[in-house]
XYZ file of C-alpha atoms in Angstrom:
658
model
C -87.102 -31.155 -37.466
C -86.666 -31.432 -41.204
C -86.451 -35.009 -42.453
C -84.007 -36.193 -45.020
C -85.644 -38.856 -47.241
C -83.768 -41.773 -48.619
C -82.879 -41.680 -52.346
C -84.996 -44.812 -52.817
C -88.141 -42.968 -51.793
C -90.211 -41.297 -54.440
C -90.113 -37.882 -52.747
C -86.399 -38.003 -52.482
C -85.958 -38.120 -56.259
C -88.169 -35.017 -56.739
C -86.302 -32.886 -54.135
C -83.799 -30.500 -55.663
C -80.236 -30.427 -54.504
C -79.652 -28.503 -51.348
C -78.235 -25.210 -52.538
C -79.758 -22.848 -50.012
C -81.130 -22.855 -46.505
C -84.762 -23.485 -45.540
C -87.179 -20.565 -45.672
C -88.072 -18.613 -42.583
C -91.608 -20.077 -42.307
C -90.460 -23.700 -42.524
C -87.738 -23.049 -40.023
C -90.231 -21.444 -37.637
C -92.708 -24.363 -38.051
C -89.817 -26.842 -37.919
C -90.924 -28.748 -40.984
C -89.063 -29.865 -44.021
C -88.597 -27.317 -46.801
C -88.079 -28.288 -50.441
C -86.076 -25.056 -50.901
C -88.049 -24.072 -53.982
C -88.987 -20.495 -54.778
C -91.564 -20.344 -53.288
C -91.503 -23.650 -51.422
C -94.497 -25.987 -51.516
C -95.303 -25.507 -47.825
C -95.631 -21.744 -48.230
C -97.769 -22.180 -51.360
C -100.144 -24.524 -49.490
C -100.290 -22.203 -46.470
C -100.621 -19.176 -48.737
C -97.880 -17.250 -46.973
C -94.908 -15.383 -48.295
C -91.837 -17.508 -48.651
C -88.987 -15.411 -47.322
C -85.349 -15.990 -46.615
C -83.613 -13.787 -44.026
C -80.142 -12.603 -44.809
C -77.476 -14.231 -42.702
C -74.502 -12.176 -41.589
C -71.282 -13.873 -42.547
C -69.233 -15.237 -39.679
C -65.956 -13.387 -39.689
C -63.390 -14.877 -37.368
C -61.211 -12.152 -35.848
C -57.729 -12.979 -34.769
C -57.625 -13.360 -31.052
C -55.025 -11.378 -29.173
C -52.888 -13.470 -26.924
C -53.465 -12.594 -23.283
C -50.150 -12.280 -21.493
C -51.357 -13.323 -18.096
C -47.860 -13.534 -16.642
C -47.105 -9.936 -17.600
C -50.348 -7.940 -17.514
C -51.834 -9.479 -14.395
C -48.517 -9.397 -12.574
C -48.150 -5.733 -13.488
C -51.544 -4.913 -11.992
C -50.729 -6.881 -8.848
C -47.398 -5.093 -8.556
C -49.096 -1.707 -8.910
C -51.492 -2.591 -6.104
C -48.622 -3.878 -3.971
C -46.657 -0.699 -4.608
C -49.585 1.483 -3.590
C -50.028 -0.514 -0.384
C -46.321 -0.170 0.387
C -46.527 3.572 -0.180
C -49.422 3.799 2.275
C -47.464 1.778 4.834
C -44.465 4.019 4.273
C -46.510 7.153 4.892
C -48.124 5.738 8.026
C -44.781 4.599 9.430
C -43.170 7.952 8.747
C -45.802 10.272 10.200
C -43.768 10.946 13.339
C -40.567 11.421 11.386
C -42.141 13.864 8.974
C -43.023 16.231 11.832
C -39.359 16.997 12.375
C -38.279 16.710 8.738
C -38.302 19.499 6.220
C -40.909 19.634 3.484
C -38.326 18.732 0.876
C -37.188 15.640 2.729
C -40.785 14.575 3.275
C -41.388 14.888 -0.459
C -38.352 12.731 -1.236
C -39.386 10.050 1.252
C -42.909 9.963 -0.182
C -41.657 9.221 -3.685
C -38.492 7.199 -3.170
C -38.712 5.381 0.169
C -40.201 1.919 0.540
C -40.261 -0.701 3.277
C -38.289 -3.806 2.321
C -39.184 -3.737 -1.383
C -39.949 -7.051 -2.988
C -38.532 -7.885 -6.437
C -41.822 -7.010 -8.075
C -42.034 -3.708 -6.224
C -38.456 -2.891 -7.138
C -39.183 -3.441 -10.824
C -42.225 -1.147 -10.753
C -41.199 1.440 -8.197
C -41.336 4.253 -10.738
C -44.597 3.434 -12.520
C -46.530 6.443 -11.274
C -43.779 8.948 -11.998
C -44.167 10.986 -15.198
C -41.675 10.037 -17.918
C -40.120 13.502 -17.986
C -39.392 13.534 -14.244
C -35.762 12.869 -13.365
C -34.759 10.350 -10.728
C -34.303 11.670 -7.181
C -30.753 12.452 -6.055
C -28.888 9.485 -4.556
C -28.635 8.959 -0.845
C -25.220 8.690 0.802
C -24.093 6.014 3.189
C -22.409 7.826 6.124
C -22.938 9.872 9.479
C -21.435 12.496 12.044
C -19.313 12.353 15.231
C -18.081 14.066 18.417
C -21.438 14.492 20.140
C -19.905 16.290 23.103
C -18.296 18.874 20.848
C -21.548 19.525 18.979
C -23.417 19.892 22.268
C -20.781 22.288 23.614
C -21.165 24.506 20.545
C -24.940 24.534 20.981
C -24.642 25.487 24.661
C -21.760 27.973 24.376
C -22.691 30.065 21.352
C -23.869 33.191 23.179
C -20.986 35.302 21.905
C -21.902 34.727 18.265
C -25.668 34.461 18.367
C -26.026 37.760 16.507
C -24.229 36.314 13.490
C -26.834 35.087 11.007
C -24.498 32.530 9.444
C -23.591 30.959 12.761
C -27.214 31.006 13.916
C -28.082 28.936 10.875
C -25.182 26.593 11.645
C -26.336 26.201 15.243
C -29.839 25.355 14.047
C -28.470 22.645 11.765
C -26.214 21.348 14.533
C -29.203 21.026 16.846
C -30.938 18.809 14.295
C -27.728 16.824 13.918
C -27.294 16.368 17.674
C -30.938 15.369 18.012
C -30.442 12.740 15.321
C -27.304 11.436 17.038
C -29.019 11.095 20.411
C -32.195 9.533 18.975
C -30.926 6.796 16.707
C -34.430 5.632 15.847
C -34.982 8.936 14.050
C -31.987 8.345 11.793
C -33.113 5.040 10.376
C -34.391 5.812 6.930
C -36.419 3.300 5.038
C -34.593 1.375 2.380
C -34.665 2.869 -1.073
C -34.716 0.952 -4.303
C -31.536 -0.862 -5.287
C -31.623 0.246 -8.895
C -32.943 2.760 -11.366
C -36.091 1.888 -13.342
C -35.056 0.234 -16.589
C -37.839 2.062 -18.429
C -35.992 5.369 -18.030
C -32.754 4.126 -19.640
C -32.349 3.205 -23.328
C -31.468 -0.444 -23.850
C -28.212 -1.050 -25.729
C -28.268 -2.936 -28.993
C -26.635 -6.347 -29.164
C -24.020 -4.877 -31.493
C -22.917 -2.591 -28.661
C -22.396 -5.613 -26.409
C -20.306 -7.336 -29.063
C -18.182 -4.230 -29.578
C -17.539 -3.672 -25.870
C -16.624 -7.334 -25.308
C -14.110 -7.101 -28.132
C -12.761 -3.877 -26.645
C -12.347 -5.549 -23.251
C -10.481 -8.425 -24.855
C -8.150 -6.021 -26.665
C -7.533 -4.049 -23.433
C -7.181 -7.021 -21.108
C -4.069 -5.483 -19.500
C -5.760 -2.222 -18.508
C -5.858 -1.521 -14.790
C -9.645 -1.688 -14.447
C -10.039 -4.802 -16.609
C -7.310 -6.542 -14.615
C -9.153 -5.544 -11.427
C -12.468 -7.140 -12.372
C -10.705 -10.216 -13.742
C -9.545 -10.944 -10.194
C -13.085 -12.198 -9.575
C -13.154 -14.515 -12.583
C -10.886 -14.896 -15.631
C -11.731 -12.805 -18.679
C -12.631 -15.864 -20.756
C -15.147 -16.943 -18.121
C -16.726 -13.483 -18.115
C -17.002 -13.558 -21.906
C -18.580 -17.027 -21.881
C -21.151 -15.991 -19.277
C -22.019 -12.842 -21.259
C -22.521 -14.973 -24.366
C -24.722 -17.368 -22.431
C -26.905 -14.599 -21.022
C -27.301 -12.470 -24.163
C -26.557 -14.652 -27.198
C -27.749 -18.198 -26.442
C -31.057 -19.952 -26.136
C -30.492 -22.047 -23.021
C -31.465 -20.714 -19.634
C -29.053 -18.966 -17.319
C -29.039 -18.706 -13.549
C -29.639 -15.529 -11.582
C -26.001 -15.620 -10.489
C -24.840 -15.673 -14.116
C -27.227 -12.803 -14.867
C -25.586 -10.687 -12.149
C -22.073 -11.645 -13.273
C -22.737 -10.750 -16.913
C -24.363 -7.406 -16.169
C -21.710 -6.487 -13.599
C -18.956 -7.130 -16.112
C -20.730 -5.144 -18.829
C -21.394 -2.233 -16.481
C -17.742 -1.951 -15.444
C -16.401 -2.290 -18.977
C -18.881 0.250 -20.337
C -17.966 2.578 -17.448
C -14.263 2.271 -18.232
C -14.838 2.945 -21.920
C -17.050 5.944 -21.112
C -14.571 7.601 -18.747
C -11.702 7.149 -21.230
C -13.538 8.343 -24.340
C -16.113 10.654 -22.734
C -18.956 8.930 -24.577
C -22.363 9.935 -23.179
C -24.144 7.033 -24.857
C -21.772 4.540 -23.260
C -22.469 6.136 -19.880
C -26.166 5.429 -20.443
C -25.305 1.817 -21.275
C -23.377 1.573 -18.017
C -26.390 2.891 -16.087
C -28.606 0.357 -17.828
C -26.510 -2.643 -16.827
C -25.954 -1.342 -13.298
C -29.719 -1.109 -13.005
C -29.937 -4.707 -14.166
C -27.469 -5.727 -11.468
C -29.681 -4.121 -8.833
C -32.722 -5.832 -10.324
C -30.918 -9.174 -10.303
C -29.922 -8.805 -6.652
C -33.576 -8.477 -5.631
C -34.227 -11.880 -7.201
C -31.099 -13.663 -5.979
C -31.704 -16.247 -3.280
C -29.016 -16.742 -0.672
C -30.124 -20.342 -0.130
C -29.119 -21.587 -3.575
C -26.704 -24.479 -3.926
C -23.126 -23.276 -3.255
C -21.054 -22.859 -6.400
C -18.296 -20.654 -7.727
C -20.687 -18.585 -9.875
C -22.900 -17.799 -6.871
C -19.887 -16.674 -4.817
C -18.715 -14.417 -7.644
C -22.218 -12.954 -8.025
C -22.431 -12.236 -4.293
C -19.013 -10.572 -4.296
C -19.850 -8.426 -7.332
C -23.190 -7.575 -5.759
C -21.426 -6.492 -2.571
C -19.155 -4.192 -4.587
C -22.203 -2.749 -6.335
C -23.928 -2.039 -3.011
C -20.847 -0.303 -1.602
C -20.833 1.954 -4.653
C -24.547 2.586 -4.113
C -23.977 3.577 -0.456
C -25.494 0.422 1.030
C -22.719 -0.835 3.324
C -24.981 -2.858 5.627
C -26.629 -4.682 2.735
C -23.215 -5.209 1.176
C -22.091 -6.936 4.378
C -24.955 -9.432 4.029
C -23.751 -10.455 0.569
C -20.006 -10.516 1.241
C -20.393 -12.432 4.508
C -22.580 -14.981 2.709
C -19.939 -15.285 -0.002
C -17.290 -15.941 2.662
C -19.506 -18.593 4.251
C -19.926 -20.328 0.882
C -16.162 -20.198 0.321
C -15.646 -22.015 3.605
C -18.437 -24.463 2.788
C -16.696 -25.387 -0.473
C -13.279 -25.439 1.213
C -11.721 -22.644 -0.826
C -9.799 -21.432 2.238
C -8.065 -24.785 2.687
C -7.040 -25.642 -0.839
C -3.683 -27.261 -1.352
C -1.358 -25.806 -3.940
C -3.585 -25.241 -7.008
C -2.972 -27.933 -9.595
C -5.187 -26.763 -12.461
C -6.918 -23.694 -13.820
C -10.153 -24.409 -11.970
C -8.432 -24.445 -8.580
C -6.582 -21.250 -9.461
C -9.967 -19.640 -10.125
C -11.244 -20.815 -6.746
C -8.115 -19.543 -4.998
C -8.264 -16.112 -6.649
C -11.984 -15.778 -5.918
C -11.446 -16.596 -2.250
C -8.772 -13.929 -1.857
C -11.033 -11.321 -3.472
C -13.849 -12.183 -1.066
C -11.342 -12.218 1.804
C -10.062 -8.708 1.030
C -13.471 -7.071 0.729
C -14.911 -8.941 3.705
C -12.061 -7.764 5.936
C -12.524 -4.198 4.720
C -16.250 -4.187 5.475
C -15.551 -5.799 8.845
C -13.443 -2.799 9.862
C -15.815 -0.377 8.184
C -18.881 -1.611 10.108
C -17.091 -2.657 13.299
C -18.116 -6.307 12.956
C -16.207 -9.524 13.446
C -14.912 -11.171 10.282
C -16.322 -14.521 9.250
C -12.889 -16.131 8.894
C -9.732 -15.925 10.991
C -6.307 -15.863 9.420
C -5.383 -18.947 11.432
C -8.140 -20.876 9.627
C -6.827 -20.011 6.164
C -4.344 -22.642 5.051
C -4.410 -21.560 1.411
C -0.917 -21.020 0.067
C 0.026 -17.346 -0.048
C 1.843 -16.311 -3.183
C 4.968 -14.202 -2.842
C 3.666 -11.562 -5.263
C 0.230 -11.435 -3.653
C -1.830 -8.438 -4.726
C -1.525 -5.512 -2.344
C -5.313 -5.295 -1.956
C -5.187 -8.715 -0.282
C -2.377 -7.580 2.005
C -4.355 -4.432 2.754
C -7.387 -6.544 3.639
C -5.265 -8.615 6.015
C -4.087 -5.423 7.711
C -7.679 -4.196 7.992
C -8.630 -7.447 9.688
C -5.762 -7.165 12.155
C -6.546 -3.507 12.823
C -10.032 -4.383 13.961
C -9.231 -7.634 15.788
C -6.142 -6.408 17.648
C -6.806 -2.676 18.024
C -10.489 -1.732 17.877
C -12.515 -4.846 18.670
C -13.798 -5.314 22.246
C -11.072 -7.911 22.767
C -8.376 -5.661 21.321
C -9.370 -2.765 23.560
C -8.795 -4.912 26.659
C -5.111 -5.490 25.872
C -2.367 -3.354 27.362
C -1.236 -0.061 25.882
C 2.210 -1.450 25.126
C 0.734 -4.394 23.207
C -1.534 -2.196 21.114
C 1.301 0.221 20.395
C 3.470 -2.669 19.266
C 0.703 -3.905 16.946
C 0.146 -0.402 15.576
C 3.870 -0.019 14.947
C 3.994 -3.304 13.037
C 0.873 -2.573 10.971
C 2.055 0.941 10.133
C 5.299 -0.460 8.753
C 3.369 -2.922 6.589
C 1.182 -0.093 5.357
C 4.223 2.048 4.618
C 5.551 -0.767 2.436
C 2.278 -0.851 0.485
C 2.266 2.955 0.164
C 5.837 2.938 -1.165
C 4.855 0.263 -3.667
C 1.899 2.368 -4.834
C 4.108 5.460 -5.191
C 6.560 3.461 -7.280
C 3.776 2.211 -9.536
C 2.426 5.759 -9.959
C 5.866 6.992 -10.991
C 6.217 4.091 -13.402
C 2.762 4.735 -14.870
C 3.587 8.418 -15.399
C 6.659 7.511 -17.434
C 4.563 5.147 -19.559
C 1.764 7.690 -20.032
C 3.325 9.266 -23.115
C 1.089 7.027 -25.193
C -2.420 8.087 -24.122
C -3.899 4.909 -25.567
C -2.015 2.857 -22.977
C -4.396 2.805 -19.978
C -4.805 6.555 -19.285
C -6.907 5.959 -16.132
C -4.310 3.911 -14.266
C -2.712 6.907 -12.530
C -6.073 8.129 -11.210
C -6.980 4.707 -9.847
C -3.592 4.427 -8.148
C -4.093 7.832 -6.520
C -7.452 6.624 -5.209
C -5.742 3.555 -3.751
C -3.135 5.782 -2.140
C -5.804 7.841 -0.381
C -7.394 4.670 1.019
C -4.047 3.314 2.207
C -3.095 6.611 3.852
C -6.458 6.880 5.601
C -6.001 3.391 7.045
C -2.508 4.358 8.220
C -3.910 7.334 10.120
C -6.485 5.087 11.747
C -3.805 2.617 12.879
C -1.535 5.357 14.243
C -4.448 6.843 16.183
C -3.779 4.134 18.781
C -0.418 5.670 19.689
C -0.492 7.928 22.774
C -0.031 11.622 22.199
C 3.213 13.421 22.941
C 3.962 16.956 24.176
C 0.509 17.271 25.693
C -1.267 16.476 22.419
C -4.191 14.084 22.242
C -2.853 12.289 19.161
C 0.665 11.269 18.262
C 2.634 13.599 16.036
C 3.039 10.958 13.319
C -0.715 10.286 13.307
C -1.496 13.981 12.883
C 1.081 14.278 10.096
C -0.401 11.342 8.219
C -3.933 12.690 8.663
C -2.952 16.095 7.292
C -1.109 14.560 4.354
C -4.087 12.339 3.615
C -6.374 15.363 3.366
C -3.894 16.923 0.940
C -3.747 13.684 -1.057
C -7.519 13.626 -1.229
C -7.561 17.194 -2.530
C -5.180 16.241 -5.346
C -7.050 13.043 -6.141
C -10.416 14.802 -6.184
C -9.082 17.261 -8.763
C -8.027 14.348 -10.970
C -11.389 12.625 -10.572
C -13.378 15.803 -11.223
C -11.301 16.390 -14.332
C -12.793 13.258 -15.880
C -16.298 14.826 -15.803
C -17.827 11.463 -14.940
C -20.426 11.494 -12.165
C -20.262 7.736 -11.639
C -16.483 7.854 -11.179
C -16.851 10.667 -8.633
C -19.492 8.739 -6.735
C -17.375 5.582 -6.742
C -14.359 7.423 -5.381
C -16.365 9.017 -2.574
C -17.952 5.720 -1.588
C -14.675 3.784 -1.581
C -12.116 6.336 -0.359
C -14.251 8.387 2.035
C -17.050 6.118 3.236
C -15.737 2.564 2.952
C -12.078 2.839 4.017
C -13.164 4.331 6.607
C -11.835 7.875 6.241
C -10.865 9.040 9.754
C -8.197 11.669 8.906
C -10.915 14.329 8.854
C -11.915 13.383 12.398
C -8.301 13.538 13.587
C -7.532 16.927 12.031
C -10.968 18.216 13.023
C -10.434 17.404 16.704
C -6.929 18.848 16.710
C -8.010 22.028 14.912
C -10.830 22.630 17.374
C -8.604 21.986 20.389
C -5.750 24.259 19.269
C -7.519 26.579 16.755
C -4.916 26.112 14.020
C -5.712 28.243 10.982
C -3.985 25.938 8.482
C -6.017 22.977 9.693
C -9.232 24.966 9.351
C -8.233 25.687 5.760
C -7.661 21.976 5.194
C -11.117 21.180 6.512
C -12.648 23.833 4.264
C -10.839 22.492 1.205
C -11.940 18.989 2.098
C -15.593 20.067 2.330
C -15.510 22.156 -0.839
C -13.948 19.293 -2.815
C -17.295 17.485 -2.701
C -19.320 20.410 -4.023
C -21.290 19.171 -7.051
C -21.594 21.214 -10.218
C -25.354 21.471 -9.787
C -26.494 22.393 -6.289
C -30.080 21.480 -7.181
C -29.221 17.775 -7.187
C -27.546 17.862 -3.761
C -29.481 15.708 -1.254
C -29.584 16.350 2.464
C -26.926 13.715 3.151
C -24.436 14.799 0.471
C -20.834 14.860 1.781
C -20.464 18.504 0.804
C -23.363 19.523 3.035
C -22.183 17.447 6.000
C -18.500 18.382 5.950
C -19.255 22.021 5.213
C -21.440 22.064 8.319
C -18.679 20.525 10.446
C -16.073 22.930 9.052
C -18.309 25.859 9.940
C -18.724 24.399 13.415
C -14.948 24.238 13.839
C -14.523 27.874 12.854
C -17.408 28.800 15.144
C -15.438 27.437 18.074
C -12.357 29.439 17.050
C -14.458 32.584 16.678
C -15.923 32.116 20.149
C -12.432 31.647 21.672
C -9.980 33.707 19.560
C -7.345 33.710 22.294
C -6.584 30.040 21.518
C -5.746 30.704 17.863
C -2.374 29.400 16.710
C -0.520 28.827 13.498
C 1.093 25.627 12.392
C 4.520 27.074 13.274
C 3.992 26.199 16.929
C 3.068 22.601 16.170
C 4.833 20.239 13.830
C 3.393 19.646 10.396
C 4.521 17.858 7.272
C 3.492 18.347 3.674
C 5.602 15.715 1.969
C 4.335 12.297 0.993
C 6.239 10.398 3.688
C 3.406 8.965 5.693
C 5.306 7.790 8.747
C 8.367 8.994 10.598
C 10.036 5.766 11.842
C 11.981 7.558 14.579
C 8.834 9.130 15.967
C 7.007 5.824 15.964
C 9.863 3.992 17.651
C 9.593 6.283 20.664
C 6.136 4.908 21.432
C 7.405 2.068 23.579
C 9.315 4.499 25.791
C 6.295 6.772 26.147
C 3.975 3.890 26.945
C 6.353 2.640 29.619
C 6.293 5.796 31.702
C 4.058 6.150 34.723
C 2.837 9.526 33.501
C 1.192 7.959 30.513
C -0.413 5.350 32.685
C -2.034 7.985 34.884
C -2.898 10.651 32.326
C -3.772 8.551 29.307
C -6.456 5.912 29.537
C -5.909 4.522 26.053
C -8.463 1.735 26.266
C -11.280 4.114 27.114
C -10.287 6.967 24.803
C -9.518 4.847 21.738
C -12.646 2.746 22.178
C -14.802 5.828 22.640
C -13.175 7.475 19.621
C -13.752 4.427 17.428
C -17.358 4.077 18.588
C -18.009 7.770 17.942
C -16.629 7.465 14.436
C -18.717 4.356 13.780
C -21.776 6.305 14.902
C -20.599 9.122 12.642
C -20.394 6.812 9.640
C -23.777 5.232 10.366
C -25.425 8.636 10.521
C -23.950 9.549 7.165
C -25.501 6.393 5.750
C -28.929 7.631 6.714
C -31.115 10.376 5.289
C -31.129 12.821 8.195
C -32.593 16.284 7.534
C -29.903 18.323 9.273
């Protein structure tokens, strides 16, 4: 190595200042170089003194490696591919009986229990220009015996091409009903991919929050503020989108749920396409947040509100079974925190807890009846003070709970006919009171509608509520024994017919808004969630007596669901299902024309009076006769009817290629 002499040494004073590097020869021989030109060592060795050029060291800016994003993305892609392979292997048997179109949809959109990471990246491999697949609907079909009888007794109309096609579809439907394992579709994603939706600017959030505050008395804003007060919603939105501190997953769901509903309300009022995209964006965020929400978190009011809002979201996305998981958990947390046994609320915080409990109570009771499951709380366990002006949705939920517990549950079906008729009579009167109240509010809203800026959507929402209330009334009256040789009571048939007419009017109002999300919400709440049994009642009566007017009602009901674009209609769309059943009803009339009647021979009503009190009061006398006891086994028939309709609704929830 080169030596560095001390300044006191003689050689050190003769060495020039170091202003360049050693020559190549001295560096190779590893001896000291005096850095002269040429150096003394090279002169003595008689070699060329050379200096190689050194490339300057340029330090390039290192790019930060986002391990948490890039590596996780690759892992998610691999996980998604593996899930797709599992999905294909699990569905090999199903694809043999499915059409090519359905197989294509399942290949791209179905997944087995998607994880949060898979849900976020479920659309990675799809080209950007490809539109999302049509939504799946959460419902099914009923009256297996009738479908089988049509299949077996269609010899007189086999030459008809239209009916041959209907029979073929009915065979697939009957096969799906008898083999329930074939009807269980794999779960689809809970939300749209965020990459396909433009993200709103923060200014848009500020504007919509101000709009919500200015329209705090609008029907839809008042509805969502039953979960939490408006000020609490605004604070949570500020915390999630405008503050630095962390927020919980529950607060994330609450904020995005509120924004999605407010953007949806603004869009349907003003017809703003950009606002509709914003609504889709935040609804997608709600679905993304639900995949990350843990049900084992510490109980708190925010978690209960998030679960309730998530349950509402899943109902609107045709996921009733998954919605039950969230709403039943929310009810359990309410009982854990003692919300159902609060004394008279003394402050604002207890009022919030009380209001939140009643919201969870109403939706939990509704899903209990919808799915045929026992509620997580009995009315006898609720000691919370009931306000005199309690919202009618809470009273409706209480009626739904009683309808299942006392009429259609296994325990209710074991009670006597007279007891069930008495319960049905009482519940129908309570429902009539709610229906009258809704009619009065509609009339009042119409008089106030002169100023179009004053909540123009209120009338439509009230009509939707009226359809749900009427459908529940028909279901309650179905318990009453039939009169004059009819299978159903005259009042039940009248209510069912009027409900179909109400639906036709309401669907025209909803379609007039030109908002696909509003249409989908109405169908999911009024037709699939209520549950909507008037179609089943009129359907059975029309087939039995071949009444032309009832066939026309069924046709209008089916055609009301027809979308503007038939290309986006999935296999389980309500229009396809109910059109098939309406054709089946007319097929039966065509095969047996001698049974055809008009409505003149059987009573019918077209006014909005849901219940005839005098007709209902005769139930006790009918139930007391021996003839009814021998000819009408109510426990068996009502239980079988309810079970068939539950199977019908479950089938509609699945993706069956019929």
